[in-house]
Amino acid sequence: MSFNNLDQLYRSVIMDHYKNPRNKGSLETDAVTIDMNNPTCGDRIHLTLKVNDGVVEDAKFDGEGCSISMSSASMMTQIIKGKKVEEALELADIFSKMMMGEEYSDKYDLEDVEALQGVSQFPARIKCATLAWKAMEKGVKE
Ligand code: FES
């Protein structure tokens, strides 16, 4: 696949998550709740997580933001569901490295998250992409 086609594919994966967010909403019972915002633009995320026996059993998010922040939240909830807390934290670390343009472990299949790789070339958007992941890290540590 040529670079342009890959770019196009990644763009359409991002837009699909933005227009059809996975795990949108809020968990009502026994959920850890985290609210965070991006002070530079006012975008916000409301994340609820159900963690049981060290496993992230469920995750939902709500909020407002740009396509990068909302698609990243959608992808993040999708990939961490069913993962152990330490795996979710490892994924957050891998994602952070990806955003910084650093080498990262290939231990996990990153699924749709791969589509956000290109964000590392736009420093102003990195905070958009990492908002949901920071909320998740805070939530699972609680
Ligand atoms: Fe606000 Fe992207 S512009 S999170």
mmCIF file of N, CA and C and ligand atoms in Angstrom:
data_model
loop_
_atom_site.group_PDB
_atom_site.id
_atom_site.type_symbol
_atom_site.label_atom_id
_atom_site.label_comp_id
_atom_site.label_asym_id
_atom_site.label_seq_id
_atom_site.Cartn_x
_atom_site.Cartn_y
_atom_site.Cartn_z
ATOM 1 N N MET A 1 0.857 -1.202 0.000
ATOM 2 C CA MET A 1 0.000 0.000 0.000
ATOM 3 C C MET A 1 0.892 1.251 0.000
ATOM 4 N N SER A 2 0.584 2.198 -0.843
ATOM 5 C CA SER A 2 1.424 3.388 -0.879
ATOM 6 C C SER A 2 1.177 4.251 0.356
ATOM 7 N N PHE A 3 2.112 5.162 0.612
ATOM 8 C CA PHE A 3 1.992 6.017 1.790
ATOM 9 C C PHE A 3 0.680 6.807 1.757
ATOM 10 N N ASN A 4 0.330 7.309 0.566
ATOM 11 C CA ASN A 4 -0.897 8.100 0.465
ATOM 12 C C ASN A 4 -2.138 7.292 0.761
ATOM 13 N N ASN A 5 -2.138 6.034 0.283
ATOM 14 C CA ASN A 5 -3.293 5.186 0.551
ATOM 15 C C ASN A 5 -3.419 4.878 2.036
ATOM 16 N N LEU A 6 -2.254 4.667 2.671
ATOM 17 C CA LEU A 6 -2.256 4.370 4.095
ATOM 18 C C LEU A 6 -2.771 5.582 4.872
ATOM 19 N N ASP A 7 -2.329 6.743 4.474
ATOM 20 C CA ASP A 7 -2.758 7.985 5.087
ATOM 21 C C ASP A 7 -4.284 8.134 4.975
ATOM 22 N N GLN A 8 -4.767 7.808 3.793
ATOM 23 C CA GLN A 8 -6.206 7.893 3.523
ATOM 24 C C GLN A 8 -6.979 6.897 4.393
ATOM 25 N N LEU A 9 -6.409 5.689 4.512
ATOM 26 C CA LEU A 9 -7.054 4.654 5.324
ATOM 27 C C LEU A 9 -7.109 5.108 6.783
ATOM 28 N N TYR A 10 -5.979 5.615 7.293
ATOM 29 C CA TYR A 10 -5.937 6.072 8.678
ATOM 30 C C TYR A 10 -6.945 7.194 8.901
ATOM 31 N N ARG A 11 -7.029 8.093 7.940
ATOM 32 C CA ARG A 11 -7.961 9.208 8.067
ATOM 33 C C ARG A 11 -9.405 8.700 8.149
ATOM 34 N N SER A 12 -9.716 7.704 7.342
ATOM 35 C CA SER A 12 -11.097 7.216 7.359
ATOM 36 C C SER A 12 -11.385 6.430 8.644
ATOM 37 N N VAL A 13 -10.370 5.770 9.204
ATOM 38 C CA VAL A 13 -10.582 5.071 10.489
ATOM 39 C C VAL A 13 -10.867 6.118 11.579
ATOM 40 N N ILE A 14 -10.105 7.209 11.576
ATOM 41 C CA ILE A 14 -10.313 8.274 12.564
ATOM 42 C C ILE A 14 -11.726 8.858 12.426
ATOM 43 N N MET A 15 -12.129 9.151 11.197
ATOM 44 C CA MET A 15 -13.449 9.759 10.995
ATOM 45 C C MET A 15 -14.567 8.791 11.354
ATOM 46 N N ASP A 16 -14.333 7.496 11.128
ATOM 47 C CA ASP A 16 -15.351 6.509 11.491
ATOM 48 C C ASP A 16 -15.560 6.498 13.010
ATOM 49 N N HIS A 17 -14.465 6.552 13.775
ATOM 50 C CA HIS A 17 -14.602 6.562 15.239
ATOM 51 C C HIS A 17 -15.228 7.872 15.719
ATOM 52 N N TYR A 18 -14.955 8.950 14.999
ATOM 53 C CA TYR A 18 -15.520 10.246 15.393
ATOM 54 C C TYR A 18 -17.038 10.273 15.140
ATOM 55 N N LYS A 19 -17.422 9.758 13.979
ATOM 56 C CA LYS A 19 -18.852 9.802 13.620
ATOM 57 C C LYS A 19 -19.655 8.677 14.275
ATOM 58 N N ASN A 20 -19.023 7.550 14.504
ATOM 59 C CA ASN A 20 -19.707 6.403 15.129
ATOM 60 C C ASN A 20 -18.902 5.951 16.352
ATOM 61 N N PRO A 21 -18.882 6.785 17.387
ATOM 62 C CA PRO A 21 -18.021 6.450 18.533
ATOM 63 C C PRO A 21 -18.422 5.139 19.187
ATOM 64 N N ARG A 22 -17.395 4.330 19.522
ATOM 65 C CA ARG A 22 -17.645 3.086 20.258
ATOM 66 C C ARG A 22 -17.683 3.425 21.748
ATOM 67 N N ASN A 23 -18.517 2.723 22.463
ATOM 68 C CA ASN A 23 -18.576 2.866 23.930
ATOM 69 C C ASN A 23 -18.908 4.290 24.381
ATOM 70 N N LYS A 24 -19.835 4.915 23.688
ATOM 71 C CA LYS A 24 -20.256 6.271 24.071
ATOM 72 C C LYS A 24 -21.301 6.149 25.162
ATOM 73 N N GLY A 25 -21.219 6.996 26.150
ATOM 74 C CA GLY A 25 -22.203 6.997 27.226
ATOM 75 C C GLY A 25 -21.512 6.998 28.571
ATOM 76 N N SER A 26 -22.234 6.541 29.571
ATOM 77 C CA SER A 26 -21.706 6.596 30.922
ATOM 78 C C SER A 26 -22.165 5.347 31.670
ATOM 79 N N LEU A 27 -21.250 4.691 32.373
ATOM 80 C CA LEU A 27 -21.619 3.524 33.175
ATOM 81 C C LEU A 27 -22.255 4.034 34.463
ATOM 82 N N GLU A 28 -23.332 3.414 34.848
ATOM 83 C CA GLU A 28 -24.071 3.947 35.989
ATOM 84 C C GLU A 28 -23.583 3.416 37.330
ATOM 85 N N THR A 29 -23.359 2.107 37.407
ATOM 86 C CA THR A 29 -23.083 1.539 38.734
ATOM 87 C C THR A 29 -21.640 1.064 38.861
ATOM 88 N N ASP A 30 -21.133 1.174 40.079
ATOM 89 C CA ASP A 30 -19.781 0.682 40.425
ATOM 90 C C ASP A 30 -18.712 1.178 39.461
ATOM 91 N N ALA A 31 -18.852 2.388 38.997
ATOM 92 C CA ALA A 31 -17.875 2.852 38.012
ATOM 93 C C ALA A 31 -16.954 3.905 38.623
ATOM 94 N N VAL A 32 -15.699 3.856 38.184
ATOM 95 C CA VAL A 32 -14.759 4.929 38.505
ATOM 96 C C VAL A 32 -15.047 6.032 37.488
ATOM 97 N N THR A 33 -15.168 7.259 37.963
ATOM 98 C CA THR A 33 -15.494 8.368 37.064
ATOM 99 C C THR A 33 -14.341 9.354 37.008
ATOM 100 N N ILE A 34 -13.963 9.729 35.816
ATOM 101 C CA ILE A 34 -12.878 10.693 35.645
ATOM 102 C C ILE A 34 -13.355 11.770 34.666
ATOM 103 N N ASP A 35 -13.184 13.008 35.076
ATOM 104 C CA ASP A 35 -13.482 14.124 34.178
ATOM 105 C C ASP A 35 -12.192 14.886 33.941
ATOM 106 N N MET A 36 -11.898 15.124 32.692
ATOM 107 C CA MET A 36 -10.692 15.883 32.361
ATOM 108 C C MET A 36 -11.010 16.825 31.216
ATOM 109 N N ASN A 37 -10.235 17.881 31.134
ATOM 110 C CA ASN A 37 -10.403 18.741 29.970
ATOM 111 C C ASN A 37 -9.057 19.186 29.439
ATOM 112 N N ASN A 38 -9.110 19.706 28.246
ATOM 113 C CA ASN A 38 -7.905 20.219 27.614
ATOM 114 C C ASN A 38 -7.975 21.736 27.752
ATOM 115 N N PRO A 39 -7.219 22.300 28.701
ATOM 116 C CA PRO A 39 -7.380 23.718 29.022
ATOM 117 C C PRO A 39 -7.121 24.647 27.840
ATOM 118 N N THR A 40 -6.337 24.191 26.884
ATOM 119 C CA THR A 40 -6.020 25.096 25.777
ATOM 120 C C THR A 40 -7.205 25.302 24.830
ATOM 121 N N CYS A 41 -8.148 24.363 24.816
ATOM 122 C CA CYS A 41 -9.267 24.505 23.877
ATOM 123 C C CYS A 41 -10.625 24.255 24.520
ATOM 124 N N GLY A 42 -10.632 23.781 25.769
ATOM 125 C CA GLY A 42 -11.906 23.580 26.463
ATOM 126 C C GLY A 42 -12.583 22.252 26.172
ATOM 127 N N ASP A 43 -11.981 21.423 25.337
ATOM 128 C CA ASP A 43 -12.575 20.121 25.078
ATOM 129 C C ASP A 43 -12.542 19.298 26.358
ATOM 130 N N ARG A 44 -13.515 18.402 26.492
ATOM 131 C CA ARG A 44 -13.581 17.657 27.748
ATOM 132 C C ARG A 44 -13.968 16.209 27.522
ATOM 133 N N ILE A 45 -13.576 15.389 28.492
ATOM 134 C CA ILE A 45 -13.959 13.980 28.464
ATOM 135 C C ILE A 45 -14.487 13.575 29.829
ATOM 136 N N HIS A 46 -15.537 12.775 29.782
ATOM 137 C CA HIS A 46 -16.106 12.167 30.977
ATOM 138 C C HIS A 46 -15.966 10.667 30.744
ATOM 139 N N LEU A 47 -15.107 10.029 31.543
ATOM 140 C CA LEU A 47 -14.821 8.607 31.337
ATOM 141 C C LEU A 47 -15.299 7.821 32.548
ATOM 142 N N THR A 48 -15.986 6.718 32.285
ATOM 143 C CA THR A 48 -16.367 5.825 33.382
ATOM 144 C C THR A 48 -15.785 4.447 33.095
ATOM 145 N N LEU A 49 -15.214 3.848 34.134
ATOM 146 C CA LEU A 49 -14.556 2.549 33.997
ATOM 147 C C LEU A 49 -15.088 1.593 35.057
ATOM 148 N N LYS A 50 -15.286 0.355 34.653
ATOM 149 C CA LYS A 50 -15.634 -0.675 35.630
ATOM 150 C C LYS A 50 -14.435 -1.608 35.736
ATOM 151 N N VAL A 51 -13.789 -1.566 36.899
ATOM 152 C CA VAL A 51 -12.593 -2.396 37.112
ATOM 153 C C VAL A 51 -12.911 -3.419 38.191
ATOM 154 N N ASN A 52 -12.693 -4.677 37.866
ATOM 155 C CA ASN A 52 -12.979 -5.753 38.801
ATOM 156 C C ASN A 52 -11.829 -6.743 38.811
ATOM 157 N N ASP A 53 -11.329 -7.068 39.995
ATOM 158 C CA ASP A 53 -10.238 -8.043 40.104
ATOM 159 C C ASP A 53 -9.075 -7.710 39.178
ATOM 160 N N GLY A 54 -8.761 -6.435 39.077
ATOM 161 C CA GLY A 54 -7.605 -6.025 38.267
ATOM 162 C C GLY A 54 -7.843 -6.062 36.769
ATOM 163 N N VAL A 55 -9.118 -6.194 36.352
ATOM 164 C CA VAL A 55 -9.434 -6.233 34.924
ATOM 165 C C VAL A 55 -10.406 -5.094 34.596
ATOM 166 N N VAL A 56 -10.148 -4.424 33.470
ATOM 167 C CA VAL A 56 -11.063 -3.370 33.021
ATOM 168 C C VAL A 56 -12.227 -4.070 32.306
ATOM 169 N N GLU A 57 -13.313 -4.218 33.029
ATOM 170 C CA GLU A 57 -14.438 -4.979 32.452
ATOM 171 C C GLU A 57 -15.252 -4.153 31.474
ATOM 172 N N ASP A 58 -15.343 -2.855 31.736
ATOM 173 C CA ASP A 58 -16.146 -2.027 30.835
ATOM 174 C C ASP A 58 -15.620 -0.595 30.873
ATOM 175 N N ALA A 59 -15.877 0.127 29.804
ATOM 176 C CA ALA A 59 -15.428 1.523 29.717
ATOM 177 C C ALA A 59 -16.378 2.269 28.794
ATOM 178 N N LYS A 60 -16.767 3.446 29.227
ATOM 179 C CA LYS A 60 -17.587 4.301 28.364
ATOM 180 C C LYS A 60 -17.096 5.736 28.499
ATOM 181 N N PHE A 61 -17.317 6.498 27.444
ATOM 182 C CA PHE A 61 -16.893 7.897 27.519
ATOM 183 C C PHE A 61 -17.962 8.803 26.929
ATOM 184 N N ASP A 62 -17.887 10.031 27.374
ATOM 185 C CA ASP A 62 -18.743 11.071 26.834
ATOM 186 C C ASP A 62 -17.892 12.326 26.795
ATOM 187 N N GLY A 63 -18.328 13.319 26.091
ATOM 188 C CA GLY A 63 -17.551 14.543 26.076
ATOM 189 C C GLY A 63 -17.732 15.303 24.784
ATOM 190 N N GLU A 64 -16.913 16.317 24.680
ATOM 191 C CA GLU A 64 -16.952 17.145 23.468
ATOM 192 C C GLU A 64 -15.529 17.419 23.065
ATOM 193 N N GLY A 65 -15.296 17.400 21.787
ATOM 194 C CA GLY A 65 -13.945 17.701 21.354
ATOM 195 C C GLY A 65 -13.771 17.520 19.869
ATOM 196 N N CYS A 66 -12.547 17.732 19.457
ATOM 197 C CA CYS A 66 -12.227 17.626 18.039
ATOM 198 C C CYS A 66 -12.213 16.159 17.614
ATOM 199 N N SER A 67 -12.107 15.937 16.331
ATOM 200 C CA SER A 67 -12.149 14.566 15.811
ATOM 201 C C SER A 67 -11.020 13.715 16.382
ATOM 202 N N ILE A 68 -9.865 14.331 16.606
ATOM 203 C CA ILE A 68 -8.732 13.555 17.139
ATOM 204 C C ILE A 68 -9.016 13.133 18.581
ATOM 205 N N SER A 69 -9.510 14.059 19.402
ATOM 206 C CA SER A 69 -9.716 13.707 20.814
ATOM 207 C C SER A 69 -10.836 12.685 20.962
ATOM 208 N N MET A 70 -11.924 12.867 20.233
ATOM 209 C CA MET A 70 -13.054 11.947 20.389
ATOM 210 C C MET A 70 -12.774 10.577 19.758
ATOM 211 N N SER A 71 -12.082 10.553 18.629
ATOM 212 C CA SER A 71 -11.783 9.247 18.029
ATOM 213 C C SER A 71 -10.766 8.507 18.889
ATOM 214 N N SER A 72 -9.837 9.244 19.485
ATOM 215 C CA SER A 72 -8.852 8.608 20.349
ATOM 216 C C SER A 72 -9.543 7.998 21.571
ATOM 217 N N ALA A 73 -10.529 8.709 22.123
ATOM 218 C CA ALA A 73 -11.285 8.184 23.275
ATOM 219 C C ALA A 73 -12.026 6.908 22.881
ATOM 220 N N SER A 74 -12.633 6.924 21.713
ATOM 221 C CA SER A 74 -13.371 5.757 21.228
ATOM 222 C C SER A 74 -12.429 4.554 21.069
ATOM 223 N N MET A 75 -11.288 4.782 20.440
ATOM 224 C CA MET A 75 -10.323 3.694 20.224
ATOM 225 C C MET A 75 -9.762 3.184 21.544
ATOM 226 N N MET A 76 -9.504 4.116 22.454
ATOM 227 C CA MET A 76 -8.932 3.728 23.744
ATOM 228 C C MET A 76 -9.907 2.829 24.507
ATOM 229 N N THR A 77 -11.196 3.205 24.561
ATOM 230 C CA THR A 77 -12.159 2.369 25.303
ATOM 231 C C THR A 77 -12.261 0.992 24.643
ATOM 232 N N GLN A 78 -12.172 0.977 23.330
ATOM 233 C CA GLN A 78 -12.283 -0.291 22.609
ATOM 234 C C GLN A 78 -11.115 -1.232 22.959
ATOM 235 N N ILE A 79 -9.919 -0.683 22.985
ATOM 236 C CA ILE A 79 -8.752 -1.557 23.158
ATOM 237 C C ILE A 79 -8.534 -1.972 24.616
ATOM 238 N N ILE A 80 -8.972 -1.165 25.562
ATOM 239 C CA ILE A 80 -8.675 -1.541 26.967
ATOM 240 C C ILE A 80 -9.718 -2.473 27.571
ATOM 241 N N LYS A 81 -10.883 -2.579 26.932
ATOM 242 C CA LYS A 81 -11.930 -3.431 27.513
ATOM 243 C C LYS A 81 -11.458 -4.879 27.550
ATOM 244 N N GLY A 82 -11.539 -5.472 28.733
ATOM 245 C CA GLY A 82 -11.124 -6.863 28.897
ATOM 246 C C GLY A 82 -9.641 -7.013 29.217
ATOM 247 N N LYS A 83 -8.915 -5.902 29.212
ATOM 248 C CA LYS A 83 -7.482 -5.969 29.520
ATOM 249 C C LYS A 83 -7.264 -5.856 31.037
ATOM 250 N N LYS A 84 -6.141 -6.423 31.492
ATOM 251 C CA LYS A 84 -5.758 -6.229 32.888
ATOM 252 C C LYS A 84 -5.327 -4.775 33.056
ATOM 253 N N VAL A 85 -5.416 -4.292 34.301
ATOM 254 C CA VAL A 85 -5.034 -2.902 34.575
ATOM 255 C C VAL A 85 -3.599 -2.642 34.114
ATOM 256 N N GLU A 86 -2.672 -3.576 34.404
ATOM 257 C CA GLU A 86 -1.279 -3.322 34.003
ATOM 258 C C GLU A 86 -1.133 -3.304 32.483
ATOM 259 N N GLU A 87 -1.955 -4.077 31.791
ATOM 260 C CA GLU A 87 -1.902 -4.045 30.323
ATOM 261 C C GLU A 87 -2.441 -2.703 29.809
ATOM 262 N N ALA A 88 -3.506 -2.226 30.424
ATOM 263 C CA ALA A 88 -4.067 -0.928 30.017
ATOM 264 C C ALA A 88 -3.032 0.176 30.222
ATOM 265 N N LEU A 89 -2.285 0.084 31.336
ATOM 266 C CA LEU A 89 -1.258 1.092 31.604
ATOM 267 C C LEU A 89 -0.094 0.969 30.616
ATOM 268 N N GLU A 90 0.242 -0.252 30.256
ATOM 269 C CA GLU A 90 1.305 -0.454 29.253
ATOM 270 C C GLU A 90 0.862 0.138 27.915
ATOM 271 N N LEU A 91 -0.407 -0.068 27.581
ATOM 272 C CA LEU A 91 -0.925 0.486 26.320
ATOM 273 C C LEU A 91 -0.879 2.013 26.348
ATOM 274 N N ALA A 92 -1.184 2.593 27.522
ATOM 275 C CA ALA A 92 -1.123 4.059 27.636
ATOM 276 C C ALA A 92 0.314 4.538 27.427
ATOM 277 N N ASP A 93 1.271 3.763 27.936
ATOM 278 C CA ASP A 93 2.680 4.122 27.777
ATOM 279 C C ASP A 93 3.103 4.003 26.306
ATOM 280 N N ILE A 94 2.650 2.931 25.673
ATOM 281 C CA ILE A 94 2.952 2.739 24.247
ATOM 282 C C ILE A 94 2.352 3.891 23.433
ATOM 283 N N PHE A 95 1.114 4.262 23.773
ATOM 284 C CA PHE A 95 0.459 5.341 23.033
ATOM 285 C C PHE A 95 1.208 6.664 23.223
ATOM 286 N N SER A 96 1.646 6.904 24.450
ATOM 287 C CA SER A 96 2.390 8.130 24.716
ATOM 288 C C SER A 96 3.685 8.164 23.887
ATOM 289 N N LYS A 97 4.382 7.021 23.825
ATOM 290 C CA LYS A 97 5.612 6.948 23.013
ATOM 291 C C LYS A 97 5.289 7.177 21.539
ATOM 292 N N MET A 98 4.191 6.588 21.082
ATOM 293 C CA MET A 98 3.786 6.765 19.678
ATOM 294 C C MET A 98 3.575 8.255 19.390
ATOM 295 N N MET A 99 2.933 8.948 20.337
ATOM 296 C CA MET A 99 2.655 10.373 20.130
ATOM 297 C C MET A 99 3.933 11.217 20.143
ATOM 298 N N MET A 100 4.921 10.753 20.921
ATOM 299 C CA MET A 100 6.181 11.495 20.985
ATOM 300 C C MET A 100 7.111 11.130 19.828
ATOM 301 N N GLY A 101 6.634 10.220 18.981
ATOM 302 C CA GLY A 101 7.462 9.798 17.849
ATOM 303 C C GLY A 101 8.613 8.898 18.281
ATOM 304 N N GLU A 102 8.465 8.266 19.445
ATOM 305 C CA GLU A 102 9.532 7.389 19.955
ATOM 306 C C GLU A 102 9.247 5.935 19.575
ATOM 307 N N GLU A 103 10.267 5.109 19.705
ATOM 308 C CA GLU A 103 10.108 3.666 19.478
ATOM 309 C C GLU A 103 9.156 3.114 20.534
ATOM 310 N N TYR A 104 8.291 2.187 20.131
ATOM 311 C CA TYR A 104 7.431 1.565 21.140
ATOM 312 C C TYR A 104 7.347 0.060 20.911
ATOM 313 N N SER A 105 6.985 -0.624 21.987
ATOM 314 C CA SER A 105 6.939 -2.092 21.973
ATOM 315 C C SER A 105 5.852 -2.582 21.014
ATOM 316 N N ASP A 106 6.130 -3.722 20.370
ATOM 317 C CA ASP A 106 5.112 -4.295 19.484
ATOM 318 C C ASP A 106 4.401 -5.467 20.163
ATOM 319 N N LYS A 107 4.395 -5.418 21.486
ATOM 320 C CA LYS A 107 3.786 -6.493 22.284
ATOM 321 C C LYS A 107 2.296 -6.656 22.002
ATOM 322 N N TYR A 108 1.621 -5.550 21.704
ATOM 323 C CA TYR A 108 0.168 -5.610 21.506
ATOM 324 C C TYR A 108 -0.220 -5.289 20.067
ATOM 325 N N ASP A 109 -1.320 -5.895 19.644
ATOM 326 C CA ASP A 109 -1.955 -5.477 18.400
ATOM 327 C C ASP A 109 -2.693 -4.178 18.729
ATOM 328 N N LEU A 110 -2.275 -3.092 18.142
ATOM 329 C CA LEU A 110 -2.849 -1.790 18.514
ATOM 330 C C LEU A 110 -4.175 -1.493 17.817
ATOM 331 N N GLU A 111 -4.616 -2.410 16.976
ATOM 332 C CA GLU A 111 -5.922 -2.268 16.319
ATOM 333 C C GLU A 111 -6.038 -0.871 15.687
ATOM 334 N N ASP A 112 -7.212 -0.254 15.848
ATOM 335 C CA ASP A 112 -7.454 1.034 15.185
ATOM 336 C C ASP A 112 -6.560 2.159 15.708
ATOM 337 N N VAL A 113 -6.001 1.965 16.902
ATOM 338 C CA VAL A 113 -5.154 3.007 17.500
ATOM 339 C C VAL A 113 -3.993 3.391 16.564
ATOM 340 N N GLU A 114 -3.556 2.423 15.761
ATOM 341 C CA GLU A 114 -2.468 2.681 14.796
ATOM 342 C C GLU A 114 -2.773 3.887 13.917
ATOM 343 N N ALA A 115 -4.050 4.114 13.671
ATOM 344 C CA ALA A 115 -4.451 5.187 12.760
ATOM 345 C C ALA A 115 -4.052 6.569 13.287
ATOM 346 N N LEU A 116 -3.753 6.645 14.598
ATOM 347 C CA LEU A 116 -3.411 7.953 15.167
ATOM 348 C C LEU A 116 -1.909 8.268 15.108
ATOM 349 N N GLN A 117 -1.121 7.334 14.579
ATOM 350 C CA GLN A 117 0.345 7.527 14.517
ATOM 351 C C GLN A 117 0.751 8.892 13.973
ATOM 352 N N GLY A 118 0.063 9.290 12.902
ATOM 353 C CA GLY A 118 0.450 10.515 12.206
ATOM 354 C C GLY A 118 0.319 11.767 13.047
ATOM 355 N N VAL A 119 -0.451 11.680 14.153
ATOM 356 C CA VAL A 119 -0.653 12.853 15.007
ATOM 357 C C VAL A 119 0.679 13.342 15.585
ATOM 358 N N SER A 120 1.640 12.411 15.727
ATOM 359 C CA SER A 120 2.937 12.796 16.314
ATOM 360 C C SER A 120 3.627 13.889 15.497
ATOM 361 N N GLN A 121 3.221 14.025 14.245
ATOM 362 C CA GLN A 121 3.835 15.076 13.409
ATOM 363 C C GLN A 121 3.195 16.451 13.611
ATOM 364 N N PHE A 122 2.144 16.488 14.434
ATOM 365 C CA PHE A 122 1.444 17.756 14.663
ATOM 366 C C PHE A 122 1.402 18.033 16.165
ATOM 367 N N PRO A 123 2.482 18.619 16.697
ATOM 368 C CA PRO A 123 2.604 18.777 18.147
ATOM 369 C C PRO A 123 1.368 19.409 18.801
ATOM 370 N N ALA A 124 0.710 20.316 18.109
ATOM 371 C CA ALA A 124 -0.444 20.985 18.712
ATOM 372 C C ALA A 124 -1.607 20.024 18.944
ATOM 373 N N ARG A 125 -1.616 18.904 18.208
ATOM 374 C CA ARG A 125 -2.740 17.971 18.346
ATOM 375 C C ARG A 125 -2.446 16.813 19.302
ATOM 376 N N ILE A 126 -1.219 16.720 19.783
ATOM 377 C CA ILE A 126 -0.871 15.574 20.636
ATOM 378 C C ILE A 126 -1.717 15.583 21.911
ATOM 379 N N LYS A 127 -1.947 16.771 22.454
ATOM 380 C CA LYS A 127 -2.782 16.858 23.671
ATOM 381 C C LYS A 127 -4.202 16.398 23.389
ATOM 382 N N CYS A 128 -4.682 16.644 22.182
ATOM 383 C CA CYS A 128 -6.021 16.176 21.798
ATOM 384 C C CYS A 128 -6.074 14.659 21.898
ATOM 385 N N ALA A 129 -5.059 14.018 21.347
ATOM 386 C CA ALA A 129 -5.047 12.557 21.256
ATOM 387 C C ALA A 129 -4.816 11.898 22.608
ATOM 388 N N THR A 130 -4.081 12.562 23.498
ATOM 389 C CA THR A 130 -3.710 11.897 24.751
ATOM 390 C C THR A 130 -4.706 12.152 25.892
ATOM 391 N N LEU A 131 -5.651 13.063 25.696
ATOM 392 C CA LEU A 131 -6.596 13.415 26.772
ATOM 393 C C LEU A 131 -7.278 12.179 27.363
ATOM 394 N N ALA A 132 -7.884 11.368 26.518
ATOM 395 C CA ALA A 132 -8.635 10.195 26.997
ATOM 396 C C ALA A 132 -7.713 9.189 27.685
ATOM 397 N N TRP A 133 -6.490 9.057 27.166
ATOM 398 C CA TRP A 133 -5.552 8.080 27.730
ATOM 399 C C TRP A 133 -5.079 8.519 29.103
ATOM 400 N N LYS A 134 -4.904 9.836 29.283
ATOM 401 C CA LYS A 134 -4.518 10.350 30.607
ATOM 402 C C LYS A 134 -5.652 10.109 31.603
ATOM 403 N N ALA A 135 -6.889 10.298 31.136
ATOM 404 C CA ALA A 135 -8.044 10.062 32.007
ATOM 405 C C ALA A 135 -8.091 8.580 32.408
ATOM 406 N N MET A 136 -7.825 7.709 31.450
ATOM 407 C CA MET A 136 -7.851 6.265 31.737
ATOM 408 C C MET A 136 -6.763 5.899 32.742
ATOM 409 N N GLU A 137 -5.547 6.437 32.542
ATOM 410 C CA GLU A 137 -4.451 6.126 33.467
ATOM 411 C C GLU A 137 -4.825 6.540 34.889
ATOM 412 N N LYS A 138 -5.423 7.724 34.994
ATOM 413 C CA LYS A 138 -5.818 8.227 36.309
ATOM 414 C C LYS A 138 -6.882 7.298 36.902
ATOM 415 N N GLY A 139 -7.830 6.903 36.070
ATOM 416 C CA GLY A 139 -8.941 6.063 36.537
ATOM 417 C C GLY A 139 -8.517 4.691 37.024
ATOM 418 N N VAL A 140 -7.668 4.018 36.271
ATOM 419 C CA VAL A 140 -7.309 2.661 36.679
ATOM 420 C C VAL A 140 -6.375 2.660 37.901
ATOM 421 N N LYS A 141 -5.713 3.785 38.130
ATOM 422 C CA LYS A 141 -4.828 3.858 39.306
ATOM 423 C C LYS A 141 -5.621 4.129 40.571
ATOM 424 N N GLU A 142 -6.856 4.577 40.428
ATOM 425 C CA GLU A 142 -7.663 4.921 41.617
ATOM 426 C C GLU A 142 -8.100 3.689 42.377
HETATM 427 FE FE1 FES B 1 -9.415 20.482 21.690
HETATM 428 FE FE2 FES B 1 -8.427 18.786 20.032
HETATM 429 S S1 FES B 1 -8.800 20.870 19.674
HETATM 430 S S2 FES B 1 -8.935 18.438 22.070
#
